[in-house]
Amino acid sequence: KQEVTQIPAALSVPEGENLVLNCSFTDSAIYNLQWFRQDPGKGLTSLLLIQSSQREQTSGRLNASLDKSSGRSTLYIAASQPGDSATYLCAVRQRETSGSRLTFGEGTQLTVNP
Amino acid sequence: EPEVTQTPSHQVTQMGQEVILRCVPISNHLYFYWYRQILGQKVEFLVSFYNNEISEKSEIFDDQFSVERPDGSNFTLKIRSTKLEDSAMYFCASKTTAIYEQYFGPGTRLTVT
């Protein structure tokens, strides 16, 4: 059974700092990995999706990498801003599931201080 | 930009009552999902739906749960007899076949008293 873990559980940084969020998964036979942002009491906003054949994806100040063989992904946020404060979730899709369910980590709660 | 919508945003119900949570997926999407997130816990998969039938369900999705696409736009989750432990945020998601990302709605907070 796939297990997804995110470290750290919480992170507080000053504005302008570059930071890395970590995600690990136990079963490397994934189809893709998706990073989401969740604001308090709100839904999930998709940030980046990496296919299993890809090593990284970039969108603006965000860069996500994937090392499938070691079961790890990182989300790099450059020049962090207070508006980046949110919980960041990673989720994986297994290759063998026809319904394409996502298995989520518990998230990293990020606070960017002005 | 198209988005997934969900109604109501918050529902309070008494234990044992039936509830129906409603979702309007993005219009050209063909795959539909329900997830839930109990307060302080991970987001958990409940069920996926494609071509008018369930394609996968989790162990959480027991006989108390059902899903339906009653018309061309709505996708519903019914809980027949709610329990206290059903209190959670319920998220609907959808995707097309052409892209791989699942797009999530804002959620319905269900409180069972």
PDB file of C-alpha atoms in Angstrom:
ATOM      1  CA  LYS A   1       0.000   0.000   0.000  1.00  0.00           C
ATOM      2  CA  GLN A   2       1.383   3.381  -0.997  1.00  0.00           C
ATOM      3  CA  GLU A   3       2.353   5.717   1.848  1.00  0.00           C
ATOM      4  CA  VAL A   4       3.225   9.363   1.252  1.00  0.00           C
ATOM      5  CA  THR A   5       5.148  11.379   3.833  1.00  0.00           C
ATOM      6  CA  GLN A   6       5.975  15.068   3.879  1.00  0.00           C
ATOM      7  CA  ILE A   7       8.741  16.703   5.855  1.00  0.00           C
ATOM      8  CA  PRO A   8       8.749  19.084   7.615  1.00  0.00           C
ATOM      9  CA  ALA A   9       5.216  19.238   8.986  1.00  0.00           C
ATOM     10  CA  ALA A  10       5.580  22.989   9.460  1.00  0.00           C
ATOM     11  CA  LEU A  11       8.047  25.586   8.283  1.00  0.00           C
ATOM     12  CA  SER A  12       8.387  29.281   9.095  1.00  0.00           C
ATOM     13  CA  VAL A  13      10.704  31.478   7.035  1.00  0.00           C
ATOM     14  CA  PRO A  14      11.350  35.193   6.531  1.00  0.00           C
ATOM     15  CA  GLU A  15      10.166  36.794   3.319  1.00  0.00           C
ATOM     16  CA  GLY A  16      12.585  36.468   0.410  1.00  0.00           C
ATOM     17  CA  GLU A  17      14.078  33.164   1.490  1.00  0.00           C
ATOM     18  CA  ASN A  18      14.326  30.216  -0.892  1.00  0.00           C
ATOM     19  CA  LEU A  19      12.934  26.999   0.553  1.00  0.00           C
ATOM     20  CA  VAL A  20      12.477  23.304  -0.175  1.00  0.00           C
ATOM     21  CA  LEU A  21       9.567  21.089   0.788  1.00  0.00           C
ATOM     22  CA  ASN A  22      10.043  17.339   0.758  1.00  0.00           C
ATOM     23  CA  CYS A  23       7.758  14.484  -0.200  1.00  0.00           C
ATOM     24  CA  SER A  24       8.581  10.785  -0.086  1.00  0.00           C
ATOM     25  CA  PHE A  25       6.597   7.757  -1.193  1.00  0.00           C
ATOM     26  CA  THR A  26       7.074   4.081  -0.469  1.00  0.00           C
ATOM     27  CA  ASP A  27       6.074   2.523  -3.805  1.00  0.00           C
ATOM     28  CA  SER A  28       8.116   3.876  -6.708  1.00  0.00           C
ATOM     29  CA  ALA A  29       5.704   2.502  -9.361  1.00  0.00           C
ATOM     30  CA  ILE A  30       3.883   5.794  -9.706  1.00  0.00           C
ATOM     31  CA  TYR A  31       2.219   7.266 -12.777  1.00  0.00           C
ATOM     32  CA  ASN A  32       2.586  10.889 -11.750  1.00  0.00           C
ATOM     33  CA  LEU A  33       2.970  13.183  -8.753  1.00  0.00           C
ATOM     34  CA  GLN A  34       0.987  16.348  -8.166  1.00  0.00           C
ATOM     35  CA  TRP A  35       1.727  19.251  -5.804  1.00  0.00           C
ATOM     36  CA  PHE A  36      -1.184  21.213  -4.376  1.00  0.00           C
ATOM     37  CA  ARG A  37      -1.651  24.289  -2.272  1.00  0.00           C
ATOM     38  CA  GLN A  38      -4.398  24.420   0.367  1.00  0.00           C
ATOM     39  CA  ASP A  39      -5.412  27.633   2.095  1.00  0.00           C
ATOM     40  CA  PRO A  40      -7.170  27.362   5.473  1.00  0.00           C
ATOM     41  CA  GLY A  41     -10.709  26.032   5.072  1.00  0.00           C
ATOM     42  CA  LYS A  42     -10.397  26.053   1.304  1.00  0.00           C
ATOM     43  CA  GLY A  43     -10.035  23.611  -1.559  1.00  0.00           C
ATOM     44  CA  LEU A  44      -6.903  22.299  -3.238  1.00  0.00           C
ATOM     45  CA  THR A  45      -5.194  24.313  -5.947  1.00  0.00           C
ATOM     46  CA  SER A  46      -3.020  22.314  -8.313  1.00  0.00           C
ATOM     47  CA  LEU A  47       0.464  23.794  -8.602  1.00  0.00           C
ATOM     48  CA  LEU A  48       2.517  21.340 -10.628  1.00  0.00           C
ATOM     49  CA  LEU A  49       2.195  17.831 -12.015  1.00  0.00           C
ATOM     50  CA  ILE A  50       5.217  15.682 -12.863  1.00  0.00           C
ATOM     51  CA  GLN A  51       4.832  12.596 -14.989  1.00  0.00           C
ATOM     52  CA  SER A  52       6.858   9.532 -13.927  1.00  0.00           C
ATOM     53  CA  SER A  53       9.117   9.970 -16.979  1.00  0.00           C
ATOM     54  CA  GLN A  54       9.990  13.563 -16.057  1.00  0.00           C
ATOM     55  CA  ARG A  55      12.662  14.838 -13.682  1.00  0.00           C
ATOM     56  CA  GLU A  56      11.263  18.300 -13.018  1.00  0.00           C
ATOM     57  CA  GLN A  57       8.598  20.861 -13.774  1.00  0.00           C
ATOM     58  CA  THR A  58       8.696  24.620 -13.345  1.00  0.00           C
ATOM     59  CA  SER A  59       5.989  27.228 -12.964  1.00  0.00           C
ATOM     60  CA  GLY A  60       7.062  30.752 -12.097  1.00  0.00           C
ATOM     61  CA  ARG A  61       8.883  30.700  -8.755  1.00  0.00           C
ATOM     62  CA  LEU A  62       8.044  27.017  -8.219  1.00  0.00           C
ATOM     63  CA  ASN A  63      10.167  24.085  -9.294  1.00  0.00           C
ATOM     64  CA  ALA A  64       9.241  20.495  -8.555  1.00  0.00           C
ATOM     65  CA  SER A  65      11.640  17.608  -8.997  1.00  0.00           C
ATOM     66  CA  LEU A  66      11.041  13.880  -9.027  1.00  0.00           C
ATOM     67  CA  ASP A  67      13.419  11.010  -8.287  1.00  0.00           C
ATOM     68  CA  LYS A  68      11.158   8.031  -8.789  1.00  0.00           C
ATOM     69  CA  SER A  69      13.745   5.380  -8.005  1.00  0.00           C
ATOM     70  CA  SER A  70      14.413   6.816  -4.562  1.00  0.00           C
ATOM     71  CA  GLY A  71      10.763   7.653  -3.946  1.00  0.00           C
ATOM     72  CA  ARG A  72      11.275  11.387  -3.482  1.00  0.00           C
ATOM     73  CA  SER A  73      10.015  14.699  -4.771  1.00  0.00           C
ATOM     74  CA  THR A  74      10.885  18.225  -3.755  1.00  0.00           C
ATOM     75  CA  LEU A  75       9.076  21.507  -4.232  1.00  0.00           C
ATOM     76  CA  TYR A  76      11.422  24.461  -4.408  1.00  0.00           C
ATOM     77  CA  ILE A  77       9.961  27.918  -3.828  1.00  0.00           C
ATOM     78  CA  ALA A  78      12.189  30.833  -4.791  1.00  0.00           C
ATOM     79  CA  ALA A  79      12.046  34.267  -3.184  1.00  0.00           C
ATOM     80  CA  SER A  80       9.183  33.375  -0.857  1.00  0.00           C
ATOM     81  CA  GLN A  81       6.410  35.914  -0.218  1.00  0.00           C
ATOM     82  CA  PRO A  82       3.817  36.220   2.580  1.00  0.00           C
ATOM     83  CA  GLY A  83       1.175  35.221   0.019  1.00  0.00           C
ATOM     84  CA  ASP A  84       2.883  31.830  -0.263  1.00  0.00           C
ATOM     85  CA  SER A  85       1.725  31.009   3.274  1.00  0.00           C
ATOM     86  CA  ALA A  86      -0.458  27.908   2.987  1.00  0.00           C
ATOM     87  CA  THR A  87      -0.323  24.145   3.392  1.00  0.00           C
ATOM     88  CA  TYR A  88       1.436  22.331   0.552  1.00  0.00           C
ATOM     89  CA  LEU A  89       0.343  18.801  -0.267  1.00  0.00           C
ATOM     90  CA  CYS A  90       1.888  16.227  -2.543  1.00  0.00           C
ATOM     91  CA  ALA A  91      -0.110  13.368  -3.996  1.00  0.00           C
ATOM     92  CA  VAL A  92       0.822  10.370  -6.119  1.00  0.00           C
ATOM     93  CA  ARG A  93      -1.106   8.325  -8.633  1.00  0.00           C
ATOM     94  CA  GLN A  94      -0.246   4.647  -8.931  1.00  0.00           C
ATOM     95  CA  ARG A  95       0.207   3.167 -12.364  1.00  0.00           C
ATOM     96  CA  GLU A  96      -1.979   0.160 -11.761  1.00  0.00           C
ATOM     97  CA  THR A  97      -5.135   1.875 -10.545  1.00  0.00           C
ATOM     98  CA  SER A  98      -7.653   2.331 -13.331  1.00  0.00           C
ATOM     99  CA  GLY A  99      -9.563   4.937 -11.343  1.00  0.00           C
ATOM    100  CA  SER A 100      -6.430   7.087 -10.990  1.00  0.00           C
ATOM    101  CA  ARG A 101      -6.902   7.706  -7.290  1.00  0.00           C
ATOM    102  CA  LEU A 102      -4.477  10.094  -5.624  1.00  0.00           C
ATOM    103  CA  THR A 103      -2.722   9.198  -2.370  1.00  0.00           C
ATOM    104  CA  PHE A 104      -1.883  12.297  -0.342  1.00  0.00           C
ATOM    105  CA  GLY A 105       0.763  13.218   2.162  1.00  0.00           C
ATOM    106  CA  GLU A 106      -0.145  15.033   5.335  1.00  0.00           C
ATOM    107  CA  GLY A 107       1.177  18.337   4.067  1.00  0.00           C
ATOM    108  CA  THR A 108       3.714  20.981   5.058  1.00  0.00           C
ATOM    109  CA  GLN A 109       2.287  24.122   6.644  1.00  0.00           C
ATOM    110  CA  LEU A 110       4.343  27.051   5.386  1.00  0.00           C
ATOM    111  CA  THR A 111       4.395  30.484   7.002  1.00  0.00           C
ATOM    112  CA  VAL A 112       6.303  33.284   5.294  1.00  0.00           C
ATOM    113  CA  ASN A 113       6.848  36.205   7.649  1.00  0.00           C
ATOM    114  CA  PRO A 114       7.032  39.774   6.292  1.00  0.00           C
TER     115      PRO A 114
ATOM    116  CA  GLU B   1     -11.111  29.910 -16.088  1.00  0.00           C
ATOM    117  CA  PRO B   2     -13.416  26.904 -15.640  1.00  0.00           C
ATOM    118  CA  GLU B   3     -13.611  25.511 -12.128  1.00  0.00           C
ATOM    119  CA  VAL B   4     -15.251  22.775 -10.115  1.00  0.00           C
ATOM    120  CA  THR B   5     -18.055  24.052  -7.896  1.00  0.00           C
ATOM    121  CA  GLN B   6     -19.621  22.413  -4.843  1.00  0.00           C
ATOM    122  CA  THR B   7     -22.778  23.061  -2.852  1.00  0.00           C
ATOM    123  CA  PRO B   8     -23.455  23.618  -0.062  1.00  0.00           C
ATOM    124  CA  SER B   9     -20.261  25.067   1.376  1.00  0.00           C
ATOM    125  CA  HIS B  10     -21.271  23.919   4.859  1.00  0.00           C
ATOM    126  CA  GLN B  11     -23.892  21.376   5.903  1.00  0.00           C
ATOM    127  CA  VAL B  12     -24.918  20.509   9.434  1.00  0.00           C
ATOM    128  CA  THR B  13     -26.953  17.366   9.942  1.00  0.00           C
ATOM    129  CA  GLN B  14     -28.027  15.092  12.744  1.00  0.00           C
ATOM    130  CA  MET B  15     -26.661  11.596  13.112  1.00  0.00           C
ATOM    131  CA  GLY B  16     -28.702   9.091  11.133  1.00  0.00           C
ATOM    132  CA  GLN B  17     -29.899  11.601   8.566  1.00  0.00           C
ATOM    133  CA  GLU B  18     -29.240  11.327   4.841  1.00  0.00           C
ATOM    134  CA  VAL B  19     -27.178  14.006   3.120  1.00  0.00           C
ATOM    135  CA  ILE B  20     -26.478  14.731  -0.515  1.00  0.00           C
ATOM    136  CA  LEU B  21     -23.407  16.708  -1.465  1.00  0.00           C
ATOM    137  CA  ARG B  22     -23.424  18.275  -4.894  1.00  0.00           C
ATOM    138  CA  CYS B  23     -20.666  19.005  -7.363  1.00  0.00           C
ATOM    139  CA  VAL B  24     -20.569  20.541 -10.808  1.00  0.00           C
ATOM    140  CA  PRO B  25     -17.377  19.318 -12.513  1.00  0.00           C
ATOM    141  CA  ILE B  26     -15.638  21.226 -15.287  1.00  0.00           C
ATOM    142  CA  SER B  27     -17.835  20.850 -18.354  1.00  0.00           C
ATOM    143  CA  ASN B  28     -15.624  18.794 -20.697  1.00  0.00           C
ATOM    144  CA  HIS B  29     -14.236  16.543 -17.970  1.00  0.00           C
ATOM    145  CA  LEU B  30     -15.063  12.847 -17.989  1.00  0.00           C
ATOM    146  CA  TYR B  31     -13.535  11.495 -14.758  1.00  0.00           C
ATOM    147  CA  PHE B  32     -15.021  12.447 -11.421  1.00  0.00           C
ATOM    148  CA  TYR B  33     -13.835  11.879  -7.870  1.00  0.00           C
ATOM    149  CA  TRP B  34     -14.778  12.348  -4.257  1.00  0.00           C
ATOM    150  CA  TYR B  35     -12.204  12.756  -1.505  1.00  0.00           C
ATOM    151  CA  ARG B  36     -12.592  13.675   2.125  1.00  0.00           C
ATOM    152  CA  GLN B  37     -10.394  15.286   4.749  1.00  0.00           C
ATOM    153  CA  ILE B  38     -11.154  14.805   8.411  1.00  0.00           C
ATOM    154  CA  LEU B  39      -9.911  17.795  10.412  1.00  0.00           C
ATOM    155  CA  GLY B  40      -6.171  17.543  10.964  1.00  0.00           C
ATOM    156  CA  GLN B  41      -5.811  14.420   8.822  1.00  0.00           C
ATOM    157  CA  LYS B  42      -4.742  13.556   5.292  1.00  0.00           C
ATOM    158  CA  VAL B  43      -6.950  13.948   2.254  1.00  0.00           C
ATOM    159  CA  GLU B  44      -8.367  10.470   1.541  1.00  0.00           C
ATOM    160  CA  PHE B  45      -9.726   9.030  -1.684  1.00  0.00           C
ATOM    161  CA  LEU B  46     -13.331   7.816  -1.601  1.00  0.00           C
ATOM    162  CA  VAL B  47     -14.421   6.976  -5.133  1.00  0.00           C
ATOM    163  CA  SER B  48     -13.792   7.571  -8.809  1.00  0.00           C
ATOM    164  CA  PHE B  49     -16.497   7.586 -11.492  1.00  0.00           C
ATOM    165  CA  TYR B  50     -16.226   7.272 -15.264  1.00  0.00           C
ATOM    166  CA  ASN B  51     -18.666   6.445 -18.023  1.00  0.00           C
ATOM    167  CA  ASN B  52     -21.572   6.378 -15.573  1.00  0.00           C
ATOM    168  CA  GLU B  53     -20.097   3.822 -13.266  1.00  0.00           C
ATOM    169  CA  ILE B  54     -17.730   3.555 -10.334  1.00  0.00           C
ATOM    170  CA  SER B  55     -14.225   2.756 -11.576  1.00  0.00           C
ATOM    171  CA  GLU B  56     -12.579   2.490  -8.166  1.00  0.00           C
ATOM    172  CA  LYS B  57     -13.544   2.894  -4.524  1.00  0.00           C
ATOM    173  CA  SER B  58     -11.692   2.840  -1.253  1.00  0.00           C
ATOM    174  CA  GLU B  59     -12.425   0.814   1.839  1.00  0.00           C
ATOM    175  CA  ILE B  60     -14.052   3.930   3.316  1.00  0.00           C
ATOM    176  CA  PHE B  61     -16.715   3.914   0.594  1.00  0.00           C
ATOM    177  CA  ASP B  62     -19.062   1.343   2.090  1.00  0.00           C
ATOM    178  CA  ASP B  63     -22.762   0.704   1.529  1.00  0.00           C
ATOM    179  CA  GLN B  64     -23.658   3.955   3.285  1.00  0.00           C
ATOM    180  CA  PHE B  65     -22.172   5.903   0.392  1.00  0.00           C
ATOM    181  CA  SER B  66     -23.365   6.214  -3.187  1.00  0.00           C
ATOM    182  CA  VAL B  67     -22.581   8.434  -6.135  1.00  0.00           C
ATOM    183  CA  GLU B  68     -24.648   9.520  -9.060  1.00  0.00           C
ATOM    184  CA  ARG B  69     -24.459  11.670 -12.136  1.00  0.00           C
ATOM    185  CA  PRO B  70     -28.163  12.503 -12.432  1.00  0.00           C
ATOM    186  CA  ASP B  71     -27.762  14.768 -15.471  1.00  0.00           C
ATOM    187  CA  GLY B  72     -25.065  16.097 -17.749  1.00  0.00           C
ATOM    188  CA  SER B  73     -23.661  18.545 -15.237  1.00  0.00           C
ATOM    189  CA  ASN B  74     -24.061  17.377 -11.634  1.00  0.00           C
ATOM    190  CA  PHE B  75     -22.164  14.729  -9.692  1.00  0.00           C
ATOM    191  CA  THR B  76     -23.493  13.847  -6.254  1.00  0.00           C
ATOM    192  CA  LEU B  77     -22.322  11.989  -3.167  1.00  0.00           C
ATOM    193  CA  LYS B  78     -25.031  10.588  -0.911  1.00  0.00           C
ATOM    194  CA  ILE B  79     -24.470   9.387   2.620  1.00  0.00           C
ATOM    195  CA  ARG B  80     -27.500   7.362   3.655  1.00  0.00           C
ATOM    196  CA  SER B  81     -27.291   7.422   7.430  1.00  0.00           C
ATOM    197  CA  THR B  82     -24.640   9.806   8.685  1.00  0.00           C
ATOM    198  CA  LYS B  83     -22.378   9.005  11.620  1.00  0.00           C
ATOM    199  CA  LEU B  84     -20.377  11.371  13.797  1.00  0.00           C
ATOM    200  CA  GLU B  85     -17.188  10.142  12.126  1.00  0.00           C
ATOM    201  CA  ASP B  86     -18.474  11.281   8.717  1.00  0.00           C
ATOM    202  CA  SER B  87     -17.784  14.868   9.811  1.00  0.00           C
ATOM    203  CA  ALA B  88     -15.157  16.083   7.366  1.00  0.00           C
ATOM    204  CA  MET B  89     -14.475  18.318   4.397  1.00  0.00           C
ATOM    205  CA  TYR B  90     -15.606  16.573   1.218  1.00  0.00           C
ATOM    206  CA  PHE B  91     -13.878  17.501  -2.016  1.00  0.00           C
ATOM    207  CA  CYS B  92     -15.052  16.796  -5.526  1.00  0.00           C
ATOM    208  CA  ALA B  93     -12.496  16.627  -8.347  1.00  0.00           C
ATOM    209  CA  SER B  94     -12.583  16.101 -12.097  1.00  0.00           C
ATOM    210  CA  LYS B  95     -10.246  15.616 -15.012  1.00  0.00           C
ATOM    211  CA  THR B  96     -10.281  14.972 -18.740  1.00  0.00           C
ATOM    212  CA  THR B  97      -8.595  12.134 -20.564  1.00  0.00           C
ATOM    213  CA  ALA B  98      -6.296  14.543 -22.369  1.00  0.00           C
ATOM    214  CA  ILE B  99      -4.628  15.927 -19.245  1.00  0.00           C
ATOM    215  CA  TYR B 100      -3.537  14.260 -16.077  1.00  0.00           C
ATOM    216  CA  GLU B 101      -4.227  16.869 -13.429  1.00  0.00           C
ATOM    217  CA  GLN B 102      -7.201  16.500 -11.158  1.00  0.00           C
ATOM    218  CA  TYR B 103      -8.964  19.784 -10.479  1.00  0.00           C
ATOM    219  CA  PHE B 104     -10.554  20.148  -7.065  1.00  0.00           C
ATOM    220  CA  GLY B 105     -13.589  22.056  -5.896  1.00  0.00           C
ATOM    221  CA  PRO B 106     -13.651  24.270  -2.777  1.00  0.00           C
ATOM    222  CA  GLY B 107     -15.181  21.522  -0.652  1.00  0.00           C
ATOM    223  CA  THR B 108     -18.280  21.005   1.460  1.00  0.00           C
ATOM    224  CA  ARG B 109     -17.769  20.975   5.204  1.00  0.00           C
ATOM    225  CA  LEU B 110     -20.082  18.342   6.673  1.00  0.00           C
ATOM    226  CA  THR B 111     -20.755  18.494  10.391  1.00  0.00           C
ATOM    227  CA  VAL B 112     -22.690  15.601  11.935  1.00  0.00           C
ATOM    228  CA  THR B 113     -24.092  16.282  15.406  1.00  0.00           C
TER     229      THR B 113
END
